[in-house]
mmCIF file of C-alpha atoms in Angstrom:
data_model
loop_
_atom_site.group_PDB
_atom_site.id
_atom_site.type_symbol
_atom_site.label_atom_id
_atom_site.label_comp_id
_atom_site.label_asym_id
_atom_site.label_seq_id
_atom_site.Cartn_x
_atom_site.Cartn_y
_atom_site.Cartn_z
ATOM 1 C CA MET A 1 18.171 -2.949 -5.546
ATOM 2 C CA GLU A 2 15.413 -4.984 -4.891
ATOM 3 C CA LYS A 3 16.694 -7.281 -7.592
ATOM 4 C CA ARG A 4 19.532 -7.906 -4.735
ATOM 5 C CA ARG A 5 17.096 -8.619 -2.509
ATOM 6 C CA VAL A 6 17.108 -11.870 -0.185
ATOM 7 C CA THR A 7 14.918 -12.965 2.581
ATOM 8 C CA PHE A 8 16.292 -15.371 5.859
ATOM 9 C CA LYS A 9 12.861 -17.095 6.292
ATOM 10 C CA ARG A 10 12.515 -18.451 10.231
ATOM 11 C CA ASP A 11 10.991 -20.863 12.538
ATOM 12 C CA ASN A 12 8.787 -18.634 14.493
ATOM 13 C CA GLY A 13 9.105 -21.846 16.927
ATOM 14 C CA LEU A 14 12.523 -21.099 18.388
ATOM 15 C CA PRO A 15 13.186 -16.732 19.637
ATOM 16 C CA LEU A 16 15.344 -14.051 17.249
ATOM 17 C CA SER A 17 18.647 -14.684 18.092
ATOM 18 C CA GLN A 18 20.133 -12.273 20.641
ATOM 19 C CA LYS A 19 23.331 -11.617 18.622
ATOM 20 C CA LYS A 20 24.133 -8.807 15.891
ATOM 21 C CA ASP A 21 22.549 -8.987 12.505
ATOM 22 C CA LEU A 22 27.021 -8.127 11.074
ATOM 23 C CA ASP A 23 27.132 -11.625 12.107
ATOM 24 C CA ILE A 24 24.985 -13.454 10.020
ATOM 25 C CA SER A 25 26.608 -11.549 7.549
ATOM 26 C CA SER A 26 30.365 -11.546 8.592
ATOM 27 C CA GLU A 27 29.720 -15.940 8.961
ATOM 28 C CA VAL A 28 27.871 -16.727 5.007
ATOM 29 C CA ASN A 29 30.547 -14.046 3.595
ATOM 30 C CA ARG A 30 33.489 -16.140 4.814
ATOM 31 C CA ALA A 31 31.229 -19.539 4.056
ATOM 32 C CA LEU A 32 30.875 -18.039 0.142
ATOM 33 C CA PHE A 33 34.642 -17.502 0.129
ATOM 34 C CA GLU A 34 35.937 -21.314 1.399
ATOM 35 C CA ALA A 35 33.652 -22.345 -0.943
ATOM 36 C CA LYS A 36 35.152 -20.527 -3.969
ATOM 37 C CA VAL A 37 32.555 -19.231 -4.414
ATOM 38 C CA PRO A 38 33.246 -15.709 -6.573
ATOM 39 C CA HIS A 39 34.400 -12.515 -4.830
ATOM 40 C CA PHE A 40 30.811 -10.859 -6.388
ATOM 41 C CA VAL A 41 28.710 -12.600 -4.651
ATOM 42 C CA ARG A 42 28.598 -11.552 -1.400
ATOM 43 C CA ILE A 43 25.873 -9.863 1.200
ATOM 44 C CA GLN A 44 25.956 -6.420 2.439
ATOM 45 C CA GLY A 45 24.537 -6.840 5.897
ATOM 46 C CA VAL A 46 21.880 -7.919 7.422
ATOM 47 C CA THR A 47 18.252 -5.991 7.904
ATOM 48 C CA LYS A 48 15.508 -6.405 10.797
ATOM 49 C CA ASN A 49 12.447 -5.016 10.578
ATOM 50 C CA THR A 50 9.773 -4.038 13.625
ATOM 51 C CA ARG A 51 8.282 -7.695 13.424
ATOM 52 C CA GLY A 52 11.989 -9.453 13.758
ATOM 53 C CA CYS A 53 11.831 -10.666 9.608
ATOM 54 C CA LEU A 54 15.641 -10.397 8.317
ATOM 55 C CA SER A 55 16.717 -9.550 5.165
ATOM 56 C CA THR A 56 20.072 -8.406 3.406
ATOM 57 C CA ILE A 57 21.657 -7.652 -0.296
ATOM 58 C CA THR A 58 23.855 -8.925 -2.193
ATOM 59 C CA THR A 59 26.717 -5.937 -3.005
ATOM 60 C CA PRO A 60 26.216 -4.413 -6.003
ATOM 61 C CA SER A 61 27.857 -6.526 -9.357
ATOM 62 C CA ALA A 62 25.200 -9.960 -8.075
ATOM 63 C CA THR A 63 21.994 -10.103 -7.762
ATOM 64 C CA ALA A 64 19.285 -12.596 -5.604
ATOM 65 C CA GLU A 65 19.076 -15.429 -8.153
ATOM 66 C CA MET A 66 23.311 -16.004 -7.793
ATOM 67 C CA LEU A 67 22.962 -15.927 -4.241
ATOM 68 C CA ILE A 68 20.142 -18.154 -3.758
ATOM 69 C CA ARG A 69 22.415 -20.882 -6.139
ATOM 70 C CA TYR A 70 24.237 -20.940 -2.926
ATOM 71 C CA ARG A 71 21.433 -22.051 -0.466
ATOM 72 C CA GLU A 72 23.312 -25.070 1.477
ATOM 73 C CA ILE A 73 25.770 -22.869 2.131
ATOM 74 C CA VAL A 74 23.762 -19.580 2.895
ATOM 75 C CA ILE A 75 22.213 -20.805 5.144
ATOM 76 C CA LYS A 76 24.327 -23.414 6.466
ATOM 77 C CA ALA A 77 26.847 -19.845 8.025
ATOM 78 C CA ALA A 78 23.376 -18.182 8.566
ATOM 79 C CA ARG A 79 21.942 -21.030 11.351
ATOM 80 C CA LYS A 80 25.587 -20.554 13.038
ATOM 81 C CA VAL A 81 24.392 -16.936 14.251
ATOM 82 C CA ASP A 82 20.397 -17.664 14.110
ATOM 83 C CA ALA A 83 18.805 -21.896 14.370
ATOM 84 C CA GLY A 84 15.623 -20.328 13.762
ATOM 85 C CA ILE A 85 16.800 -19.417 9.952
ATOM 86 C CA VAL A 86 15.006 -22.545 7.805
ATOM 87 C CA ASP A 87 15.455 -20.719 4.227
ATOM 88 C CA ILE A 88 16.534 -18.173 1.943
ATOM 89 C CA GLU A 89 14.321 -16.353 -1.167
ATOM 90 C CA THR A 90 14.105 -13.991 -3.356
ATOM 91 C CA ASN A 91 12.006 -10.868 -2.757
ATOM 92 C CA GLU A 92 8.826 -11.376 -5.131
ATOM 93 C CA LEU A 93 8.383 -7.728 -6.537
ATOM 94 C CA TRP A 94 4.559 -6.823 -6.626
ATOM 95 C CA GLU A 95 3.633 -4.430 -10.031
ATOM 96 C CA ARG A 96 0.834 -2.037 -8.732
ATOM 97 C CA VAL A 97 -1.129 -1.218 -12.354
ATOM 98 C CA LYS A 98 -4.784 0.146 -13.869
ATOM 99 C CA MET A 99 -7.391 -1.192 -15.244
ATOM 100 C CA HIS A 100 -10.329 1.197 -17.560
ATOM 101 C CA GLY A 101 -13.931 0.885 -17.688
ATOM 102 C CA VAL A 102 -15.016 -1.155 -14.670
ATOM 103 C CA ASN A 103 -18.620 -1.351 -14.876
ATOM 104 C CA PHE A 104 -20.074 0.585 -11.434
ATOM 105 C CA ASP A 105 -23.554 -1.436 -11.554
ATOM 106 C CA ARG A 106 -21.322 -4.876 -11.608
ATOM 107 C CA TYR A 107 -18.608 -4.011 -8.965
ATOM 108 C CA LEU A 108 -19.383 -0.333 -6.764
ATOM 109 C CA GLY A 109 -20.751 -2.040 -3.593
ATOM 110 C CA LYS A 110 -21.402 -4.438 -1.383
ATOM 111 C CA LYS A 111 -25.121 -4.755 -2.862
ATOM 112 C CA THR A 112 -23.552 -5.665 -6.134
ATOM 113 C CA GLY A 113 -22.657 -9.338 -5.011
ATOM 114 C CA GLY A 114 -18.692 -8.427 -3.190
ATOM 115 C CA GLY A 115 -17.857 -5.543 -5.272
ATOM 116 C CA LEU A 116 -14.729 -4.761 -6.700
ATOM 117 C CA GLU A 117 -13.417 -8.638 -4.366
ATOM 118 C CA LYS A 118 -15.450 -10.659 -6.912
ATOM 119 C CA LEU A 119 -13.455 -8.165 -9.904
ATOM 120 C CA ARG A 120 -10.089 -9.738 -7.766
ATOM 121 C CA SER A 121 -11.463 -12.938 -8.050
ATOM 122 C CA GLU A 122 -12.564 -13.444 -11.213
ATOM 123 C CA LEU A 123 -9.357 -11.726 -12.232
ATOM 124 C CA GLN A 124 -7.782 -14.604 -10.703
ATOM 125 C CA ALA A 125 -10.157 -17.489 -11.870
ATOM 126 C CA GLU A 126 -9.819 -16.967 -15.818
ATOM 127 C CA ASN A 127 -6.051 -15.168 -16.111
ATOM 128 C CA GLU A 128 -3.798 -18.062 -15.825
ATOM 129 C CA GLY A 129 -1.167 -17.212 -13.484
ATOM 130 C CA VAL A 130 -2.518 -14.016 -12.157
ATOM 131 C CA VAL A 131 -1.936 -13.954 -8.717
ATOM 132 C CA LEU A 132 -3.494 -10.224 -6.758
ATOM 133 C CA PRO A 133 -2.077 -9.844 -3.035
ATOM 134 C CA LEU A 134 -3.801 -6.947 -2.093
ATOM 135 C CA ALA A 135 -7.244 -5.508 -3.150
ATOM 136 C CA ILE A 136 -8.129 -3.779 -5.442
ATOM 137 C CA SER A 137 -8.956 -0.128 -4.822
ATOM 138 C CA TRP A 138 -10.778 2.735 -7.472
ATOM 139 C CA ILE A 139 -8.529 5.004 -8.422
ATOM 140 C CA GLY A 140 -9.418 8.438 -6.428
ATOM 141 C CA GLY A 141 -11.276 7.387 -4.046
ATOM 142 C CA PRO A 142 -14.564 6.339 -2.631
ATOM 143 C CA LYS A 143 -15.513 10.030 -2.688
ATOM 144 C CA ASP A 144 -14.840 10.780 -6.031
ATOM 145 C CA VAL A 145 -16.519 7.180 -7.483
ATOM 146 C CA GLN A 146 -19.393 7.916 -5.808
ATOM 147 C CA LYS A 147 -19.886 11.395 -7.398
ATOM 148 C CA LYS A 148 -19.183 10.356 -11.194
ATOM 149 C CA LYS A 149 -21.321 6.905 -10.590
ATOM 150 C CA THR A 150 -24.123 10.745 -9.048
ATOM 151 C CA GLU A 151 -23.035 13.292 -12.394
ATOM 152 C CA GLY A 152 -24.487 9.939 -14.114
ATOM 153 C CA LYS A 153 -20.898 7.893 -15.366
ATOM 154 C CA LYS A 154 -20.824 4.522 -15.569
ATOM 155 C CA ALA A 155 -17.795 3.140 -15.047
ATOM 156 C CA SER A 156 -13.800 3.997 -13.804
ATOM 157 C CA SER A 157 -10.660 2.882 -13.767
ATOM 158 C CA VAL A 158 -9.635 0.405 -10.805
ATOM 159 C CA VAL A 159 -5.519 0.185 -10.168
ATOM 160 C CA PHE A 160 -4.651 -2.828 -8.002
ATOM 161 C CA ALA A 161 -0.935 -4.815 -7.144
ATOM 162 C CA VAL A 162 0.218 -8.311 -10.112
ATOM 163 C CA LYS A 163 2.692 -10.453 -8.228
ATOM 164 C CA GLY A 164 5.867 -10.632 -10.289
ATOM 165 C CA SER A 165 7.129 -9.059 -12.324
ATOM 166 C CA LYS A 166 7.218 -11.396 -15.672
ATOM 167 C CA MET A 167 3.530 -11.146 -15.408
ATOM 168 C CA ALA A 168 3.010 -7.839 -14.892
ATOM 169 C CA GLU A 169 4.713 -7.477 -18.273
ATOM 170 C CA LYS A 170 2.451 -10.078 -19.699
ATOM 171 C CA VAL A 171 -0.808 -8.342 -18.013
ATOM 172 C CA LEU A 172 0.272 -4.964 -19.617
ATOM 173 C CA ARG A 173 0.830 -6.403 -22.757
ATOM 174 C CA GLY A 174 -2.223 -8.372 -23.538
ATOM 175 C CA GLY A 175 -4.916 -7.162 -21.028
ATOM 176 C CA LEU A 176 -6.822 -8.585 -18.059
ATOM 177 C CA ARG A 177 -10.298 -10.616 -18.578
ATOM 178 C CA ALA A 178 -12.981 -10.771 -16.060
ATOM 179 C CA ALA A 179 -16.610 -12.458 -16.118
ATOM 180 C CA GLY A 180 -15.551 -12.882 -20.008
ATOM 181 C CA VAL A 181 -14.566 -8.855 -20.858
ATOM 182 C CA LYS A 182 -10.998 -8.036 -21.887
ATOM 183 C CA TYR A 183 -10.110 -4.345 -20.146
ATOM 184 C CA ASP A 184 -7.061 -2.916 -21.407
ATOM 185 C CA VAL A 185 -3.926 -2.968 -18.707
ATOM 186 C CA GLU A 186 -1.164 0.407 -18.139
ATOM 187 C CA ARG A 187 1.518 0.184 -16.134
ATOM 188 C CA PHE A 188 0.241 2.586 -12.644
ATOM 189 C CA MET A 189 3.155 5.874 -11.468
ATOM 190 C CA THR A 190 3.163 6.727 -8.335
ATOM 191 C CA ALA A 191 4.741 9.776 -9.525
ATOM 192 C CA GLY A 192 4.574 12.457 -11.934
ATOM 193 C CA PRO A 193 6.838 15.708 -12.970
ATOM 194 C CA ASP A 194 5.656 17.452 -10.135
ATOM 195 C CA SER A 195 5.953 14.821 -7.606
ATOM 196 C CA PHE A 196 8.086 15.839 -4.698
ATOM 197 C CA CYS A 197 10.935 13.965 -2.394
ATOM 198 C CA GLY A 198 10.920 14.287 1.299
ATOM 199 C CA VAL A 199 14.006 12.828 0.880
ATOM 200 C CA CYS A 200 16.432 14.842 -1.624
ATOM 201 C CA SER A 201 13.922 17.913 -1.580
ATOM 202 C CA ARG A 202 13.589 17.375 -5.724
ATOM 203 C CA TRP A 203 11.216 17.232 -8.429
ATOM 204 C CA GLY A 204 9.982 14.001 -10.129
ATOM 205 C CA HIS A 205 9.794 11.232 -7.324
ATOM 206 C CA VAL A 206 8.999 10.381 -4.817
ATOM 207 C CA GLU A 207 10.386 8.962 -1.329
ATOM 208 C CA ALA A 208 9.985 5.217 -2.440
ATOM 209 C CA LYS A 209 12.004 5.733 -5.836
ATOM 210 C CA CYS A 210 15.016 8.074 -4.195
ATOM 211 C CA GLY A 211 18.506 6.926 -5.317
ATOM 212 C CA SER A 212 20.032 10.023 -2.367
ATOM 213 C CA LEU A 213 18.245 8.175 0.759
ATOM 214 C CA LYS A 214 22.082 8.477 2.222
ATOM 215 C CA MET A 215 22.342 12.400 0.962
ATOM 216 C CA PRO A 216 18.757 13.769 1.921
ATOM 217 C CA ALA A 217 18.945 17.401 1.870
ATOM 218 C CA CYS A 218 16.484 19.312 3.746
ATOM 219 C CA MET A 219 13.498 21.421 1.201
ATOM 220 C CA LEU A 220 14.445 24.189 3.848
ATOM 221 C CA CYS A 221 17.764 25.646 4.527
ATOM 222 C CA ALA A 222 19.665 22.516 1.908
ATOM 223 C CA GLY A 223 21.472 21.070 4.455
ATOM 224 C CA ARG A 224 22.070 17.275 4.388
ATOM 225 C CA HIS A 225 19.226 16.253 6.804
ATOM 226 C CA LEU A 226 15.950 15.747 6.041
ATOM 227 C CA THR A 227 13.481 18.616 6.058
ATOM 228 C CA LYS A 228 11.368 16.756 9.277
ATOM 229 C CA ASP A 229 15.396 17.379 11.675
ATOM 230 C CA HIS A 230 15.511 20.957 10.496
ATOM 231 C CA LYS A 231 16.794 22.665 13.658
ATOM 232 C CA CYS A 232 17.043 26.585 14.638
ATOM 233 C CA ASN A 233 20.294 26.842 16.502
ATOM 234 C CA MET A 234 19.150 30.438 17.903
ATOM 235 C CA VAL A 235 18.837 30.453 21.694
ATOM 236 C CA GLY A 236 15.665 30.541 22.470
ATOM 237 C CA CYS A 237 13.949 30.119 18.900
ATOM 238 C CA LYS A 238 10.725 28.254 20.497
ATOM 239 C CA ALA A 239 10.341 26.328 16.767
ATOM 240 C CA ASN A 240 9.920 22.832 17.062
ATOM 241 C CA ALA A 241 11.773 20.606 14.835
ATOM 242 C CA GLY A 242 11.496 20.420 10.815
ATOM 243 C CA GLN A 243 9.238 23.919 11.206
ATOM 244 C CA ASN A 244 11.133 27.015 9.659
ATOM 245 C CA CYS A 245 11.706 30.741 11.470
ATOM 246 C CA THR A 246 13.135 34.451 11.103
ATOM 247 C CA HIS A 247 16.534 32.953 12.013
ATOM 248 C CA ASN A 248 16.326 30.471 8.773
ATOM 249 C CA VAL A 249 18.439 31.403 5.767
ATOM 250 C CA ASP A 250 16.690 29.864 3.245
ATOM 251 C CA LYS A 251 17.686 27.938 0.360
ATOM 252 C CA CYS A 252 16.488 25.840 -2.311
ATOM 253 C CA VAL A 253 18.311 22.902 -3.728
ATOM 254 C CA ASN A 254 17.190 23.458 -6.392
ATOM 255 C CA CYS A 255 17.954 26.086 -7.846
ATOM 256 C CA LYS A 256 19.993 27.892 -5.407
ATOM 257 C CA GLY A 257 17.533 31.374 -5.214
ATOM 258 C CA ASN A 258 17.303 32.311 -1.608
ATOM 259 C CA HIS A 259 14.157 30.831 -0.450
ATOM 260 C CA ILE A 260 12.641 27.578 -0.274
ATOM 261 C CA THR A 261 12.008 24.408 -2.060
ATOM 262 C CA LYS A 262 9.076 24.302 -2.218
ATOM 263 C CA ALA A 263 8.396 27.936 -3.435
ATOM 264 C CA ASN A 264 6.223 29.075 -5.690
ATOM 265 C CA VAL A 265 8.662 31.107 -7.428
ATOM 266 C CA CYS A 266 11.463 28.607 -7.778
ATOM 267 C CA VAL A 267 12.091 28.649 -11.601
ATOM 268 C CA LYS A 268 11.911 24.202 -11.018
ATOM 269 C CA LYS A 269 9.322 23.992 -9.576
ATOM 270 C CA GLN A 270 7.524 26.432 -11.915
ATOM 271 C CA GLU A 271 9.032 23.505 -14.278
ATOM 272 C CA ALA A 272 7.846 20.687 -13.193
ATOM 273 C CA ILE A 273 4.056 22.115 -13.543
ATOM 274 C CA LYS A 274 4.490 22.944 -16.597
ATOM 275 C CA ILE A 275 5.059 19.158 -17.373
ATOM 276 C CA ALA A 276 3.240 17.677 -15.386
ATOM 277 C CA ARG A 277 0.456 20.005 -16.591
ATOM 278 C CA GLU A 278 1.521 19.300 -20.566
ATOM 279 C CA GLU A 279 1.524 15.394 -19.641
ATOM 280 C CA ARG A 280 -2.241 15.427 -18.453
ATOM 281 C CA ARG A 281 -3.205 17.238 -21.329
ATOM 282 C CA THR A 282 -2.214 14.566 -23.914
ATOM 283 C CA TRP A 283 -3.556 11.927 -21.612
ATOM 284 C CA LYS A 284 -6.746 13.962 -21.843
ATOM 285 C CA GLU A 285 -6.921 14.009 -25.276
ATOM 286 C CA ARG A 286 -5.840 10.243 -26.387
ATOM 287 C CA GLU A 287 -8.413 9.398 -24.036
ATOM 288 C CA GLY A 288 -11.018 11.403 -25.287
ATOM 289 C CA GLU A 289 -9.476 10.270 -28.932
ATOM 290 C CA ARG A 290 -10.129 6.445 -27.860
ATOM 291 C CA ARG A 291 -13.510 7.127 -25.560
ATOM 292 C CA ASN A 292 -14.950 8.562 -29.236
ATOM 293 C CA VAL A 293 -13.909 5.781 -31.011
ATOM 294 C CA THR A 294 -15.283 3.186 -28.412
ATOM 295 C CA THR A 295 -19.020 5.328 -28.361
ATOM 296 C CA ASP A 296 -19.268 5.142 -31.914
ATOM 297 C CA GLN A 297 -18.451 1.509 -32.151
ATOM 298 C CA GLN A 298 -21.136 1.105 -29.325
ATOM 299 C CA LYS A 299 -23.813 3.137 -31.188
ATOM 300 C CA LYS A 300 -23.583 0.299 -34.152
ATOM 301 C CA LEU A 301 -23.574 -2.672 -31.884
ATOM 302 C CA ASP A 302 -26.622 -1.433 -29.894
ATOM 303 C CA GLN A 303 -28.234 -0.279 -32.969
ATOM 304 C CA VAL A 304 -27.807 -3.532 -34.577
ATOM 305 C CA GLU A 305 -28.853 -5.554 -31.168
ATOM 306 C CA ASP A 306 -32.002 -3.663 -30.591
ATOM 307 C CA GLY A 307 -32.808 -4.713 -34.443
ATOM 308 C CA GLY A 308 -32.392 -1.644 -35.870
ATOM 309 C CA PRO A 309 -30.806 -1.335 -39.440
ATOM 310 C CA SER A 310 -27.252 -2.156 -39.485
ATOM 311 C CA THR A 311 -24.671 0.224 -40.636
ATOM 312 C CA ALA A 312 -25.125 -1.339 -44.410
ATOM 313 C CA GLU A 313 -28.456 -1.625 -44.796
ATOM 314 C CA ALA A 314 -28.747 2.422 -43.271
ATOM 315 C CA GLU A 315 -25.641 2.910 -46.271
ATOM 316 C CA LYS A 316 -28.200 1.934 -48.995
ATOM 317 C CA LYS A 317 -31.389 3.893 -47.497
ATOM 318 C CA ALA A 318 -29.830 7.162 -47.024
ATOM 319 C CA PRO A 319 -29.336 9.639 -49.922
ATOM 320 C CA SER A 320 -25.631 10.686 -51.263
ATOM 321 C CA ASP A 321 -24.732 13.862 -51.919
ATOM 322 C CA GLU A 322 -24.853 13.395 -55.055
ATOM 323 C CA GLN A 323 -28.181 12.360 -55.050
ATOM 324 C CA GLN A 324 -29.162 15.702 -52.907
ATOM 325 C CA GLY A 325 -27.707 17.504 -55.278
ATOM 326 C CA LYS A 326 -24.595 18.676 -52.833
ATOM 327 C CA GLU A 327 -21.361 18.516 -52.230
ATOM 328 C CA PRO A 328 -18.758 15.352 -50.768
ATOM 329 C CA GLU A 329 -17.636 15.924 -47.537
ATOM 330 C CA VAL A 330 -14.041 14.079 -46.863
ATOM 331 C CA GLN A 331 -14.474 12.135 -44.305
ATOM 332 C CA VAL A 332 -12.242 11.549 -41.334
ATOM 333 C CA VAL A 333 -11.458 8.710 -40.003
ATOM 334 C CA SER A 334 -9.518 8.337 -36.645
ATOM 335 C CA THR A 335 -6.349 6.262 -36.533
ATOM 336 C CA GLN A 336 -6.631 5.500 -32.897
ATOM 337 C CA ALA A 337 -9.553 2.862 -33.843
ATOM 338 C CA THR A 338 -9.906 -0.414 -32.052
ATOM 339 C CA SER A 339 -10.296 -3.767 -33.500
ATOM 340 C CA GLU A 340 -12.250 -4.509 -29.534
ATOM 341 C CA PRO A 341 -13.741 -2.211 -26.901
ATOM 342 C CA SER A 342 -11.413 -2.537 -23.817
ATOM 343 C CA SER A 343 -14.588 -3.707 -21.758
ATOM 344 C CA SER A 344 -18.102 -3.777 -21.435
ATOM 345 C CA THR A 345 -18.653 -0.096 -21.025
ATOM 346 C CA GLY A 346 -15.432 1.061 -22.773
ATOM 347 C CA ILE A 347 -13.058 3.895 -21.812
ATOM 348 C CA PRO A 348 -12.067 5.487 -18.543
ATOM 349 C CA GLU A 349 -14.883 8.408 -17.754
ATOM 350 C CA THR A 350 -12.842 10.444 -15.708
ATOM 351 C CA PRO A 351 -9.024 11.536 -15.882
ATOM 352 C CA MET A 352 -7.416 10.364 -13.121
ATOM 353 C CA THR A 353 -5.612 11.782 -10.029
ATOM 354 C CA GLN A 354 -2.004 9.771 -10.946
ATOM 355 C CA TRP A 355 -1.473 8.580 -14.193
#
């Protein structure tokens, strides 16, 4: 849907047209037809937000990039309805990502010389083409981060938006650098298997990613309306809109059982929670393996920096199992080892509340 969205840029010095927004759609589509533009390149209504910004989406077979090719035709037609329109542009997508191993001593709090805002400026300065339109935030929130620091942990993970889908993909593949340190970057998923959608009352996604915006379902009665619009039809019932009451016949959207959708007895809810727990367990195991490998690497580096024996020297000095009369042990080497630590502190110290 976002690849089909087009924004109309206006001259703020001119008042917003009082004509209906449908008039813009009508004028633009007729102009495209008269210019013999392929029939599938059309717009599908115009919407206006609370700030007066106008936007439209193309018909399903076209993208915003296709419509932009006919910029002059579209602008000329739209100005017949709203003279304040001066240009059109595609919607710039932002991708949210998470970055691991961000050091508390360097980036936590204003006393560090800027905190996460300093990190943001470093990322933009040291990575060509990277634009971070919003502030960076710690995953888990300030209280969770302070708790980790109190417990003696040195680093955690942060989340931020990268401007442009292509740039986000590049960052996900190659990571980012800040103050000369390389960090691993992963896609930030705001929803998991146990996320609940307040529109369609189903599991596995949130409202922003719902594909059934025009077909809502109530979590109380499975009716074709949003839960917040649920009302009891019984005369004299004092239940407010969106509240359940004794007059309601409970029905689950997902399993069709005689209970509300979020009830713990629902098999669909139990399945969603089970899948989410398994994914979190797998994630923790994977991060644990990475943490162990990085810790071993860091110990060796610290030993060399402190003037201690290198790995090769230590092996020369240490008596072998054969010299000690012991059976040699088989050493298992982790396949997760990396050639370069992901950051100065290594791996995120805690499992995240979102993954």
